[in-house]
Short mmCIF file of N, CA, C and O in Angstrom, two decimals:
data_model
loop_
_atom_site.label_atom_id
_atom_site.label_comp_id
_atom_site.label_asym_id
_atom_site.label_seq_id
_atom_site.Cartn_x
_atom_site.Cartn_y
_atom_site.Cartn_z
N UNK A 616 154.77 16.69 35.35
CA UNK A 616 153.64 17.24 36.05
C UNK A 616 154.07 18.51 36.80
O UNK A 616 155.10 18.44 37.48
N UNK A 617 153.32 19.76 36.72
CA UNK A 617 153.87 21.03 36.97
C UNK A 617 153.56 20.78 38.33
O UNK A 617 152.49 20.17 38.41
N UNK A 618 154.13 21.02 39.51
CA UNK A 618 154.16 21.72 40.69
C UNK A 618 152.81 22.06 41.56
O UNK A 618 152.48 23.24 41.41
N UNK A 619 151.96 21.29 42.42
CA UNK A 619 151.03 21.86 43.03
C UNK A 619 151.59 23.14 43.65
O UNK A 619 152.75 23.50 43.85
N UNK A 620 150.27 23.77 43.92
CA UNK A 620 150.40 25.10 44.46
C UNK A 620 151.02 25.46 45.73
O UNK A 620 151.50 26.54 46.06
N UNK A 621 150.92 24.16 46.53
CA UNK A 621 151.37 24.03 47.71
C UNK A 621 152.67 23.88 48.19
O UNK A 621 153.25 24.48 49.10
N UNK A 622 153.22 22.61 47.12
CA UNK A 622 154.65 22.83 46.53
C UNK A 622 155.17 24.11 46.79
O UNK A 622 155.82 24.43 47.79
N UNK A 623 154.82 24.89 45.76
CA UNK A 623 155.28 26.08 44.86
C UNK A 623 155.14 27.32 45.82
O UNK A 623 155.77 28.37 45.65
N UNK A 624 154.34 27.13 46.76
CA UNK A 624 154.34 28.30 47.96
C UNK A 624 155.63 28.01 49.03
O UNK A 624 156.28 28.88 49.62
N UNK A 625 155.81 26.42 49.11
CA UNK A 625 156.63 25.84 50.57
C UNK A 625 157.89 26.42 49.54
O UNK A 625 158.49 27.29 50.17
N UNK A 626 158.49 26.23 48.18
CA UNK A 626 159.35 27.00 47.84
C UNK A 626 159.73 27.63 47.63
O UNK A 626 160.94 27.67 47.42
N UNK A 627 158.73 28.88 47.51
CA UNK A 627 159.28 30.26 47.19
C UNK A 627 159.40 30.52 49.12
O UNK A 627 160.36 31.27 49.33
N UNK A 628 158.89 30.22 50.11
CA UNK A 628 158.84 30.17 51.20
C UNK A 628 160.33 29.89 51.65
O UNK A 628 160.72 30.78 52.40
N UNK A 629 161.07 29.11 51.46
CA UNK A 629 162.33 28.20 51.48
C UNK A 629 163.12 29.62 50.68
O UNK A 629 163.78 30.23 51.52
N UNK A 630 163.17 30.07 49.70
CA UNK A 630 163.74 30.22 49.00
C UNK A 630 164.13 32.04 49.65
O UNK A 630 165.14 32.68 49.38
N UNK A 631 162.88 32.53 50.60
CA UNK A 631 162.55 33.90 51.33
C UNK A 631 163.04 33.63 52.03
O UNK A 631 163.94 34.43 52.28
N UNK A 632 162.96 32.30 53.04
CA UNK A 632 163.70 32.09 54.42
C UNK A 632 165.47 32.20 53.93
O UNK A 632 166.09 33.02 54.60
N UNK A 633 165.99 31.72 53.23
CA UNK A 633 167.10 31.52 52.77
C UNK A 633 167.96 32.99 52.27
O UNK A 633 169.08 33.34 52.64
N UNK A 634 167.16 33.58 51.46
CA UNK A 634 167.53 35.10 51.29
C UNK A 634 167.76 35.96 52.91
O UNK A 634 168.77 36.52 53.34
N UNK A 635 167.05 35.86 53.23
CA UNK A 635 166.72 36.81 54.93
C UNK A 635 167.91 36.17 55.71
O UNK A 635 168.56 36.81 56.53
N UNK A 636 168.23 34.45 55.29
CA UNK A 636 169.22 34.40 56.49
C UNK A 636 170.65 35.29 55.95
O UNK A 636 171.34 36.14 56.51
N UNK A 637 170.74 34.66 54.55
CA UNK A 637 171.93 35.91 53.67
C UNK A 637 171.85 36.57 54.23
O UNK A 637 172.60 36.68 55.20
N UNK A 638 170.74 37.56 53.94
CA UNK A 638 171.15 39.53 54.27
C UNK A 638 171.77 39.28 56.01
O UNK A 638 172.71 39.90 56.51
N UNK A 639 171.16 38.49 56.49
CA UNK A 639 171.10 38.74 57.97
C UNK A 639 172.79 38.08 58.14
O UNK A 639 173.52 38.55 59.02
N UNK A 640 173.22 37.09 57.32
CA UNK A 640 174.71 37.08 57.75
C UNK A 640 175.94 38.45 57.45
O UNK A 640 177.02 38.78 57.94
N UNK A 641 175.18 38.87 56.55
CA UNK A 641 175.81 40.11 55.80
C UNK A 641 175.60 41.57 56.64
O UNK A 641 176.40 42.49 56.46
N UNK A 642 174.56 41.70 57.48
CA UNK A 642 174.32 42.90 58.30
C UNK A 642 174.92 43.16 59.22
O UNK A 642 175.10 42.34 60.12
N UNK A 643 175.47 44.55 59.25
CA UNK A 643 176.34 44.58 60.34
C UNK A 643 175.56 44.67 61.78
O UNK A 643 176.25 44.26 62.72
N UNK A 644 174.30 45.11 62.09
CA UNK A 644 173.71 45.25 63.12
C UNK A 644 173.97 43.66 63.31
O UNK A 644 174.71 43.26 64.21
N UNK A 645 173.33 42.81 62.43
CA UNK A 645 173.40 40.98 62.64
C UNK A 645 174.21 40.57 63.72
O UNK A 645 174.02 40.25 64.89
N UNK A 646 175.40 40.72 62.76
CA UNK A 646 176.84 40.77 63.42
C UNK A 646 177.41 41.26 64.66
O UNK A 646 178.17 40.63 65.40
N UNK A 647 176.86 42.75 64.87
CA UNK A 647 177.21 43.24 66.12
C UNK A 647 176.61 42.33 67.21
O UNK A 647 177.24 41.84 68.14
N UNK A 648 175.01 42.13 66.90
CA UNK A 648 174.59 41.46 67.81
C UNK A 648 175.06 40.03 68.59
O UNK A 648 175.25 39.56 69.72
N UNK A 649 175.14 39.66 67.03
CA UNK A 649 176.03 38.15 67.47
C UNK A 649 176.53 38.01 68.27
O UNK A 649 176.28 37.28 69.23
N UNK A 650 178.16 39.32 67.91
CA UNK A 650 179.13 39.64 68.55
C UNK A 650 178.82 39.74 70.12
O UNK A 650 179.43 39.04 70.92
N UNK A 651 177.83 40.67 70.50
CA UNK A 651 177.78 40.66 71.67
C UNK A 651 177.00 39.87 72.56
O UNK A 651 176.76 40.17 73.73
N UNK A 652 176.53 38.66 71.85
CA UNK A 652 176.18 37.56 73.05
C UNK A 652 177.35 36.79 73.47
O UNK A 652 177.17 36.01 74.41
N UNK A 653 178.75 36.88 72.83
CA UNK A 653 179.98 35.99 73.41
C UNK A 653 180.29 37.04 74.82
O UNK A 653 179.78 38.12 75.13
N UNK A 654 181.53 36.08 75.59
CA UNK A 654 181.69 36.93 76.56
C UNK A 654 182.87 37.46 76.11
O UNK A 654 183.23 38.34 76.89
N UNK A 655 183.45 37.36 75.41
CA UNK A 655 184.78 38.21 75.27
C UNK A 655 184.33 39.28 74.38
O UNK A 655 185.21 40.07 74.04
N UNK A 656 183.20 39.46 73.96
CA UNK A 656 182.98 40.91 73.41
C UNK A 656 182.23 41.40 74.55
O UNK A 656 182.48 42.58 74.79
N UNK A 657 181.45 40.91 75.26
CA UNK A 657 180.69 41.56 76.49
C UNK A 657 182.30 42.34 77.23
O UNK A 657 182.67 43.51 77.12
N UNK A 658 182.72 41.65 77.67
CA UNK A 658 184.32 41.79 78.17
C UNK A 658 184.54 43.37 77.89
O UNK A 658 184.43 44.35 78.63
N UNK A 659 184.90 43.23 76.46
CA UNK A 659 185.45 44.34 76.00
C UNK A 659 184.65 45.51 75.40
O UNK A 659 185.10 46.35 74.61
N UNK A 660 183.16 45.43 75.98
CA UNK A 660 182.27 46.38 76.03
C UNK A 660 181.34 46.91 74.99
O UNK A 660 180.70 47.96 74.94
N UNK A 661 181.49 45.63 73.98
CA UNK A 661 180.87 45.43 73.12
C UNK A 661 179.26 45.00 73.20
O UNK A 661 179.19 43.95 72.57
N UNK A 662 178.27 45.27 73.58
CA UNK A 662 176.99 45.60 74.41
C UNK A 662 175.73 45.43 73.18
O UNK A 662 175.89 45.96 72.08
N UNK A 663 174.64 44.74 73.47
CA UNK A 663 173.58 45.13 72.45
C UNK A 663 173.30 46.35 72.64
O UNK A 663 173.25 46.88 71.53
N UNK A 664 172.98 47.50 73.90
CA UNK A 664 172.85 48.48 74.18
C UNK A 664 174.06 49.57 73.47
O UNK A 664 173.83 50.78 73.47
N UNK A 665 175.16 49.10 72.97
CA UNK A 665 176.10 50.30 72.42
C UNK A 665 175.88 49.72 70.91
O UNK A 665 175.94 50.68 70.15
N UNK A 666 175.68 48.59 70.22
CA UNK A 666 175.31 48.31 69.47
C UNK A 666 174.03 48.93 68.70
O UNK A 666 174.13 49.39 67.56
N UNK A 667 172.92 48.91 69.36
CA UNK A 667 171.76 49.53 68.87
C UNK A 667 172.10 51.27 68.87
O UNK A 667 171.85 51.86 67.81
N UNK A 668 172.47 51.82 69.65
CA UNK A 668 172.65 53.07 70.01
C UNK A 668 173.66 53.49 68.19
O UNK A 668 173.30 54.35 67.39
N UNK A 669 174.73 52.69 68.05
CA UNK A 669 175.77 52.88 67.46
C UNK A 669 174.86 52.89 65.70
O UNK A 669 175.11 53.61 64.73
N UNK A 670 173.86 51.87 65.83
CA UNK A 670 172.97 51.64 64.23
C UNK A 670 172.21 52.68 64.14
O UNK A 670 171.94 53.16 63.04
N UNK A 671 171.76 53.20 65.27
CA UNK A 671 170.47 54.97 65.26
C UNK A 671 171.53 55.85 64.55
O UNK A 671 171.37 56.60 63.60
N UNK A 672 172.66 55.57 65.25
CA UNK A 672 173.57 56.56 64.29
C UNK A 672 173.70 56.92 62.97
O UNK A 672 173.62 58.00 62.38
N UNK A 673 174.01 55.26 62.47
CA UNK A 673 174.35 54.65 61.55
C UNK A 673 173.25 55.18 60.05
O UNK A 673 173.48 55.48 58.88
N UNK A 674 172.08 55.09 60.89
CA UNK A 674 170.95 55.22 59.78
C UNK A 674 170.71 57.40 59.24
O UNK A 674 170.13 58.07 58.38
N UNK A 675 171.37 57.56 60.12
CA UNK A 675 171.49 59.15 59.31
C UNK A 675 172.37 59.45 58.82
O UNK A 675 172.44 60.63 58.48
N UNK A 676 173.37 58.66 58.55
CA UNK A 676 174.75 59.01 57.73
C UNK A 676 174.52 58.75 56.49
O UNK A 676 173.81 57.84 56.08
N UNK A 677 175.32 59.80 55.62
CA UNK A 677 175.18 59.40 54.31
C UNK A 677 175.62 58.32 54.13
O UNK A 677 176.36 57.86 54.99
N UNK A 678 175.23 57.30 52.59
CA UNK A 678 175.85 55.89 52.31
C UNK A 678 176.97 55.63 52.16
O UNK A 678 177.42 54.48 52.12
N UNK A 679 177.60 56.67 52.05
CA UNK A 679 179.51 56.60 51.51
C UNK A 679 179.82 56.39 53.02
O UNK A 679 180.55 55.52 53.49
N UNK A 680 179.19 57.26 53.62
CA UNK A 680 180.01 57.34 55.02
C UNK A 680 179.48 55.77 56.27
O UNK A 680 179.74 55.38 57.41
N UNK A 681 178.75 55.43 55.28
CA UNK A 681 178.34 54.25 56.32
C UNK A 681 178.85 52.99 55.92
O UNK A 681 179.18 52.11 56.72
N UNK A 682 178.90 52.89 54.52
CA UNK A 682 179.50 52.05 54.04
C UNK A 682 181.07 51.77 54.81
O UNK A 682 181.49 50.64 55.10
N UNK A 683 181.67 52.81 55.00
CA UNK A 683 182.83 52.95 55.07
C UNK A 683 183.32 52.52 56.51
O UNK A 683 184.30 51.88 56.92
N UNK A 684 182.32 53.08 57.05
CA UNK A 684 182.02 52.29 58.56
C UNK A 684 181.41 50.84 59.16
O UNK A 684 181.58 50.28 60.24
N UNK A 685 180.90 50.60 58.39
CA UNK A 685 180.45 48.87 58.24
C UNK A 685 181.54 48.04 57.86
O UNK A 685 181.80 46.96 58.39
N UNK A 686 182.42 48.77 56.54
CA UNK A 686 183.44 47.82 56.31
C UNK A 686 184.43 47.87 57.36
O UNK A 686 185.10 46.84 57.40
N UNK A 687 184.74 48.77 58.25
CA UNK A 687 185.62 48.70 58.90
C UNK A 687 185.12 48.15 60.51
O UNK A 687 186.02 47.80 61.27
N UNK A 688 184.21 48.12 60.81
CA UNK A 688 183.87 47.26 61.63
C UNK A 688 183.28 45.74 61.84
O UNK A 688 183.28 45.01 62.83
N UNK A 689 182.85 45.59 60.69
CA UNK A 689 182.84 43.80 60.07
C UNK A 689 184.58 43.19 60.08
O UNK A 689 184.84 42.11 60.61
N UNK A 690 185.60 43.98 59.46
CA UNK A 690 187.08 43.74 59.48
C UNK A 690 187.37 43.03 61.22
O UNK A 690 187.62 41.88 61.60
N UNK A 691 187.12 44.66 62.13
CA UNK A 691 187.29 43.95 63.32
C UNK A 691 186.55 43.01 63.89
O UNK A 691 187.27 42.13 64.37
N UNK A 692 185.23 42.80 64.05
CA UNK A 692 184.63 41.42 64.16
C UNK A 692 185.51 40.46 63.67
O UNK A 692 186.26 39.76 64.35
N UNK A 693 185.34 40.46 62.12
CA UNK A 693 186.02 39.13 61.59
C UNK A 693 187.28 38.74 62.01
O UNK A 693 187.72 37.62 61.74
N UNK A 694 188.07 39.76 62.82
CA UNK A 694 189.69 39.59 63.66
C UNK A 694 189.35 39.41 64.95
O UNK A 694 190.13 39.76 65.83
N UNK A 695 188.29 38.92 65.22
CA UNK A 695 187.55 38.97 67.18
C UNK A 695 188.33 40.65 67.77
O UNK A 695 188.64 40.74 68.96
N UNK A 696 188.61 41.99 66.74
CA UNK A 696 188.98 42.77 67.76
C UNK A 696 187.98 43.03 67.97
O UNK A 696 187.33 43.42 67.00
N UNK A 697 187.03 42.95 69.76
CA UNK A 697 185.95 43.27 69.85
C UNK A 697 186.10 45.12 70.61
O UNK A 697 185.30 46.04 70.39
N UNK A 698 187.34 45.19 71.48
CA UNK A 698 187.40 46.09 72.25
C UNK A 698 187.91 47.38 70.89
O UNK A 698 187.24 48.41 70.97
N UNK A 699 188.63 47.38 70.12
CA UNK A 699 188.60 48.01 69.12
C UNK A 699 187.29 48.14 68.69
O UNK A 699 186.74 49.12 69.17
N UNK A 700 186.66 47.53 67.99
CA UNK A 700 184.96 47.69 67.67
C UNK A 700 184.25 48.25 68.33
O UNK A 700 183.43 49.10 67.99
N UNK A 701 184.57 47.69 69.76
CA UNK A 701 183.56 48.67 70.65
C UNK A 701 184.16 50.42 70.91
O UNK A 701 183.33 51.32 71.01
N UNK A 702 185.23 50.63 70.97
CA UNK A 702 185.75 51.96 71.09
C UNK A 702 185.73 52.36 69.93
O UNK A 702 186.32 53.45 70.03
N UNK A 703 185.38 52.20 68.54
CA UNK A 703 185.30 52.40 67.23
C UNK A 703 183.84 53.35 67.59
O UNK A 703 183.64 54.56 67.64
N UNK A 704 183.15 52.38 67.75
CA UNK A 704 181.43 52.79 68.06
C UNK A 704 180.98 53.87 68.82
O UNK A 704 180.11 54.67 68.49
N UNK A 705 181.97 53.84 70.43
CA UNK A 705 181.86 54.83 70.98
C UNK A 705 182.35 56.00 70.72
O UNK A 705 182.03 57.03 71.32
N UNK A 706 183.21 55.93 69.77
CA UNK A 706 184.09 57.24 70.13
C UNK A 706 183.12 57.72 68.71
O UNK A 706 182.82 58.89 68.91
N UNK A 707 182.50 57.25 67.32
CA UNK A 707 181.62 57.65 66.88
C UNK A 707 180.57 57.98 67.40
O UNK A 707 179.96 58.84 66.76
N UNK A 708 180.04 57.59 68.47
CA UNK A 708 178.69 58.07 68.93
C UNK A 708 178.97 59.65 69.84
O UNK A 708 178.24 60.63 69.85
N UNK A 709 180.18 59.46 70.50
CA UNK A 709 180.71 60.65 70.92
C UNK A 709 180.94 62.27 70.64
O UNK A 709 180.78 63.33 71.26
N UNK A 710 181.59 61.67 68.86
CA UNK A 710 181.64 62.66 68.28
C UNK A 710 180.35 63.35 67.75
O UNK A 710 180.25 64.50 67.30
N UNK A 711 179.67 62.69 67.87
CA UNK A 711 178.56 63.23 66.70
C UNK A 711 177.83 63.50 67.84
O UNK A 711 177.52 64.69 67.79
N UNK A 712 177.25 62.79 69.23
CA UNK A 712 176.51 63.47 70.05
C UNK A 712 177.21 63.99 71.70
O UNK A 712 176.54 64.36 72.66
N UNK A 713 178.40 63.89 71.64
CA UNK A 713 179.26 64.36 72.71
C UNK A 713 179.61 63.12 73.69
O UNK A 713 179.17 62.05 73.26
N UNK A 714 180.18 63.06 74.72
CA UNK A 714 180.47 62.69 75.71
C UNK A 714 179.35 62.29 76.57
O UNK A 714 178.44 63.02 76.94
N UNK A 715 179.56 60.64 76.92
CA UNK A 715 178.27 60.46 78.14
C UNK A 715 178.78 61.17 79.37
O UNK A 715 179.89 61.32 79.89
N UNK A 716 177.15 61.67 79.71
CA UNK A 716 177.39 62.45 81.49
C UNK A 716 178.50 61.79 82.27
O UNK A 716 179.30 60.97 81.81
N UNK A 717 178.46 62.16 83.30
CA UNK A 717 179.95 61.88 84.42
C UNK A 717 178.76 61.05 85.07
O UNK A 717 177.57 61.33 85.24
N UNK A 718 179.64 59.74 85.41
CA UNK A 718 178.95 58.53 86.10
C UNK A 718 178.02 57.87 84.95
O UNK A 718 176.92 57.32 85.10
N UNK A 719 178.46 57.99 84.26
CA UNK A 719 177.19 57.32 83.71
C UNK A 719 178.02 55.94 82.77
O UNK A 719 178.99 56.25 82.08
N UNK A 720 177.69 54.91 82.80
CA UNK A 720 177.84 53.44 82.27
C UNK A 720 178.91 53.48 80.92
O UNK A 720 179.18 52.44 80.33
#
């Protein structure tokens, strides 16, 4: 007996929820975020606020060049270096839009 419709919606449903959690283990924004609800990445200044700032970046770079930067900051996550990661981020956001003001966070 083929599949009511109802069935067949709750599984392709299951099957969307299941994809989305993939991508979402695989994303580095995911990840950063993760990262920065522990306290030893808070610690080492690893921030949703330098996080989001660091992905605005992220999204005008060409793909070679982002790629290249995702892999190397998923590496440090996956080694808990969080304070590396986080000075990875900053010192990219730096270069490309300068130095934060004096006093500033």
């Amino acid at each position: 007996m083929p599949p009511q419709p109802q069935q067949a919606l709750q599984a392709q449903q299951a099957q969307q929820a299941q994809l989305v959690l993939q991508t979402q283990q695989h994303d580095l924004f995911w990840q950063l975020l993760e990262a920065a609800g522990s306290a030893a990445a808070a610690a080492a200044g690893l921030t949703p606020d330098l996080s989001a700032s660091f992905m605005t970046l992220m999204d005008v770079l060409p793909a070679e060049m982002r790629a290249a930067r995702e892999a190397r900051l998923q590496t440090l996550l996956a080694q808990g270096m969080y304070t590396a990661a986080a000075q990875t981020m900053t010192t990219a956001l730096a270069l490309r839009v300068g130095p934060p003001p004096a006093g500033a966070p």
